[in-house]
XYZ file of C-alpha atoms in Angstrom:
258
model
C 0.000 0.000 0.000
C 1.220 3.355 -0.971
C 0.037 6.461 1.207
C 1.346 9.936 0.631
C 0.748 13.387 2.367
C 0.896 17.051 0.345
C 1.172 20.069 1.670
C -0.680 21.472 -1.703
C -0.725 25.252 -0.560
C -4.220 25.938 -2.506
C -6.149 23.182 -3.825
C -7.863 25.368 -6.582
C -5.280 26.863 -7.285
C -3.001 24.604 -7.612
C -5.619 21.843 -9.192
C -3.936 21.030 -12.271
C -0.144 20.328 -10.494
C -2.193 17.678 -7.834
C -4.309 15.862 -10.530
C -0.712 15.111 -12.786
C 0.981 14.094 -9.423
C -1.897 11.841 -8.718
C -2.305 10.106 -11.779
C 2.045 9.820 -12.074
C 2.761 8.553 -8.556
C -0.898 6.570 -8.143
C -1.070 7.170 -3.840
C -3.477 4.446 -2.360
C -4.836 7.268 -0.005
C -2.853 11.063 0.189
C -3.609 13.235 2.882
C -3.712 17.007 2.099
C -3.052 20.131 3.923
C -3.647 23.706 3.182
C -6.171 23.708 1.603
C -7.055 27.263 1.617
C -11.007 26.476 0.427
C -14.286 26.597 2.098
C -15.692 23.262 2.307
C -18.328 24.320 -0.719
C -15.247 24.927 -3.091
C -13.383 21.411 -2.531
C -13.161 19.902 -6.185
C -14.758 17.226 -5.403
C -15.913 15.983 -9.005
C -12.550 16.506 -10.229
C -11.283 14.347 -7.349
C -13.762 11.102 -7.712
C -12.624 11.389 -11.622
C -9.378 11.325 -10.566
C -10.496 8.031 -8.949
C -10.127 8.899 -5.289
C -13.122 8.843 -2.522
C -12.807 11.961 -0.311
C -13.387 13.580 2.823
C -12.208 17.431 3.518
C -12.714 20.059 6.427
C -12.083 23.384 4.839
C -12.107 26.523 5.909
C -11.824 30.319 3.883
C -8.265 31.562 2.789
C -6.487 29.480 5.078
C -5.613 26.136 6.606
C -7.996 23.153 5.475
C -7.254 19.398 5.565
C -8.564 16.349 3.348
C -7.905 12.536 2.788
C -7.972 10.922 0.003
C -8.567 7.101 -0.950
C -9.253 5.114 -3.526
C -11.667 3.001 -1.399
C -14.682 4.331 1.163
C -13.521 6.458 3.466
C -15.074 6.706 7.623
C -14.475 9.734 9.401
C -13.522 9.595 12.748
C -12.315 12.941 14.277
C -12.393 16.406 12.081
C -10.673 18.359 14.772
C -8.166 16.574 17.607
C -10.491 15.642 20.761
C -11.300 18.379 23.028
C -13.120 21.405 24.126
C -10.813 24.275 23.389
C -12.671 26.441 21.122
C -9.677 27.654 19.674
C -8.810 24.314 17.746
C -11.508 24.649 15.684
C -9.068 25.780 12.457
C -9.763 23.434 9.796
C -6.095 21.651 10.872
C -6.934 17.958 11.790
C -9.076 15.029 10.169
C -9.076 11.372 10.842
C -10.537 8.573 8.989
C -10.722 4.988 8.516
C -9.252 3.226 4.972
C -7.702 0.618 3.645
C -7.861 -1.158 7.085
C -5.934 1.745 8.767
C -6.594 4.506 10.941
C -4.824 7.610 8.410
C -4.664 11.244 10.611
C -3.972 14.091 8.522
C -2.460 16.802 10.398
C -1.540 20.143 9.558
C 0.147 22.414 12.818
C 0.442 26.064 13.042
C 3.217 27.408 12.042
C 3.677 29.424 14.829
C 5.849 32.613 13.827
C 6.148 35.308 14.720
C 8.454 34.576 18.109
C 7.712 35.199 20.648
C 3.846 36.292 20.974
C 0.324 34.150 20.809
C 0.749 32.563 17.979
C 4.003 30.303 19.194
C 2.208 29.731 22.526
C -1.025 28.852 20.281
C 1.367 26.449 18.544
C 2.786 24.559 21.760
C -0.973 24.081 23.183
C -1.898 22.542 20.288
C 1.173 20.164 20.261
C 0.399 19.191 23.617
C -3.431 18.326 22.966
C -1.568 16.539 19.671
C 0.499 14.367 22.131
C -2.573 13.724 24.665
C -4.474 12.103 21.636
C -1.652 10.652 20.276
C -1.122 8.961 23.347
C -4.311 7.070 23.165
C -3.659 5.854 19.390
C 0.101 4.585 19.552
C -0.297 1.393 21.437
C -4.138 0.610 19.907
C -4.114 -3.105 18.142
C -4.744 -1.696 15.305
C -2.760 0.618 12.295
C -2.138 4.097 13.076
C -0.381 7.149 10.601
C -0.133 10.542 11.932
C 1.076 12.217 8.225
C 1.145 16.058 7.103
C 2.835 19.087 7.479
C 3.955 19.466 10.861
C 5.670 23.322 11.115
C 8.847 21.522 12.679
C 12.477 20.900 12.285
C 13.042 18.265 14.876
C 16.932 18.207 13.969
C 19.981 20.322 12.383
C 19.976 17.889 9.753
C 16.197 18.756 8.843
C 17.399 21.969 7.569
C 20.325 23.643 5.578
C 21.305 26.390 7.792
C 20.268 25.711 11.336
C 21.609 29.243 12.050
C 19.181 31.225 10.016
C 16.537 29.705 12.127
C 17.346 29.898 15.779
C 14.720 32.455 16.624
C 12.078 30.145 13.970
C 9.332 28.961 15.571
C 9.850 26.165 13.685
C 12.975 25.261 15.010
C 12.446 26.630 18.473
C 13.656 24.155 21.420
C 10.601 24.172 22.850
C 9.152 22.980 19.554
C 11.691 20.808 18.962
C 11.155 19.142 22.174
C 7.369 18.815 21.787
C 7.733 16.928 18.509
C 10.597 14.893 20.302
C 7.988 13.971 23.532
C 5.303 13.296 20.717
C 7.693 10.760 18.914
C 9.158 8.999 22.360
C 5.488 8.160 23.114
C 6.413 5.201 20.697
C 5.821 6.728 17.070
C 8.269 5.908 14.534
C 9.632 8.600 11.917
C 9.255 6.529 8.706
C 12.393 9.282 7.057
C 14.591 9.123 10.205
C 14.425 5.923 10.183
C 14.968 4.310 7.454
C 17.406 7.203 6.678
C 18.909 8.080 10.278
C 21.941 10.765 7.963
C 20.664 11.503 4.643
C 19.592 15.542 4.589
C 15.856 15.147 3.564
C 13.788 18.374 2.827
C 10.614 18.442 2.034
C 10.001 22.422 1.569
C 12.086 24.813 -0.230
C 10.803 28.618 0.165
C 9.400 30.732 -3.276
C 12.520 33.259 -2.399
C 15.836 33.449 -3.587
C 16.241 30.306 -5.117
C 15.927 28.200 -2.592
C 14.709 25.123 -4.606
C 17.468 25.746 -7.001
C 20.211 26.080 -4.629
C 18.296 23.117 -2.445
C 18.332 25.170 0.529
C 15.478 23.095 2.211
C 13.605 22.126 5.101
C 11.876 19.106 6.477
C 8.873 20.100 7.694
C 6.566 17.113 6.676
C 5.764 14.109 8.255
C 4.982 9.975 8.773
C 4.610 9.221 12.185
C 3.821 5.281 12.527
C 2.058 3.481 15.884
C 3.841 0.352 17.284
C 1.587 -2.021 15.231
C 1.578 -0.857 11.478
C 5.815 0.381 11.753
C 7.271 -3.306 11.062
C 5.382 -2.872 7.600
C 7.160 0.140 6.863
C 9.314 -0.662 3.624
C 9.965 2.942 1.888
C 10.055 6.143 1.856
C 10.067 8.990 -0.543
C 10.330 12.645 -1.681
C 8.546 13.785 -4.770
C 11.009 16.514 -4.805
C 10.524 17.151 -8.437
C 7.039 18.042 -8.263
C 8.292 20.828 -6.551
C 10.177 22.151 -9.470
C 6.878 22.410 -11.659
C 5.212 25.375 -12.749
C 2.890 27.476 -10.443
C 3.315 24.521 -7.881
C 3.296 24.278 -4.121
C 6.467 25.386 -1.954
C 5.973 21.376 -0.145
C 6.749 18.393 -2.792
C 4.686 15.049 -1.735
C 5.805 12.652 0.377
C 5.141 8.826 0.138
C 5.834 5.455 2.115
C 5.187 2.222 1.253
C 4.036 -0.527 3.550
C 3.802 -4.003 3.688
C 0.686 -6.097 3.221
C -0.794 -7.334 6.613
């Protein structure tokens, strides 16, 4: 099974560039984040012809997160468990396909530092890691996947000095993501590449996809039972380098049958 996750930075937008990814790298389910589209303006027809069931929680302008299978598709959670009004920003869906529980996620990016929006971010990593830590030891297949506003290491980015004051690459972030991971989730990159620089971002600005100056930002995040299917991972990095695209390329694993 093949299962991808796109940061697609405008779905309508950017239409066109997601369709010819989908029909050249065939994803059994993709999740997608930013969608930047009320939930009347998903594509929806141009999805299902593209062969793909879907469910989407959008919101105007900004944020917005969707799955994407080629079989039926059960909803389980469009925003992470909770009562904190505040969460309610189109950045979460979970669903139930191809026998596995998917989680799209898509965390705030949390600049500038510091101020509400970095404090914004770290709540909603820590409600992240309190429902987290209900899924990672369920018997049954869980993927956290998405965009996940963090660079975990210096090796997730090409000049960890440009981005000391990042919210990104804040300690404090850093060491939520790390807690989140130690409950027992495995990093399908990290791990099956523990030294290779990955990035899975390159900015619109100076050149940064042409000089490769990167980040990782993007992420599968695999429960104890479904990580000893994990065969492969991948970077779609030339999608990035097509015209009027997203600044994310897709990312892909492959897994094991059951």
């Amino acid at each position: 099974m093949k299962i991808a996750s796109y940061n697609v930075n405008g779905i309508n937008g950017r239409l066109e560039v997601l369709l010819k990814w989908l029909k050249e790298a065939n994803p059994d389910v993709v999740c997608l984040q930013e969608l930047k589209a009320e939930n009347h303006k998903f594509p929806k027809l141009a999805i299902e012809n593209a062969g793909y069931h879907a469910i989407w929680h959008g919101q105007k302008s900004w944020n917005g997160v969707a799955i994407l299978s080629k079989t039926e598709i059960k909803q389980l959670h469009n925003d992470l468990p909770g009562t904190d009004d505040e969460f309610t920003h189109s950045r979460y869906l979970e669903a139930f396909t191809n026998g596995v529980v998917i989680a799209c996620v898509y965390l705030p990016n949390g600049n500038p530092f510091p101020g509400p929006k970095f404090n914004y971010k770290l709540r909603w990593m820590k409600r992240l890691q309190e429902h987290a830590d209900s899924l990672v030891n369920k018997d049954l297949p869980v993927i956290f996947a998405g965009d996940f506003n963090v660079m975990p290491t210096e090796l997730d980015t090409y000049k960890p000095e440009k981005y000391v004051e990042n919210a990104l690459f804040r300690p404090e972030t850093r060491e939520a993501f790390k807690t989140l991971v130690a409950q027992g989730w495995t990093d399908a990159a990290r791990t099956l590449h523990p030294d290779k620089r990955i990035y899975t971002f390159w900015d619109y600005f100076r050149n940064a996809y042409g000089r490769d100056a990167g980040l990782r930002i993007d992420f599968f995040l695999l429960n104890k039972n479904i990580a000893p299917r994990l065969q492969h991972f991948e970077v779609d990095k030339h999608v990035r380098g097509w015209k009027a695209t997203s600044d994310h390329a897709p990312i892909w694993i492959t897994l094991a049958d059951q």
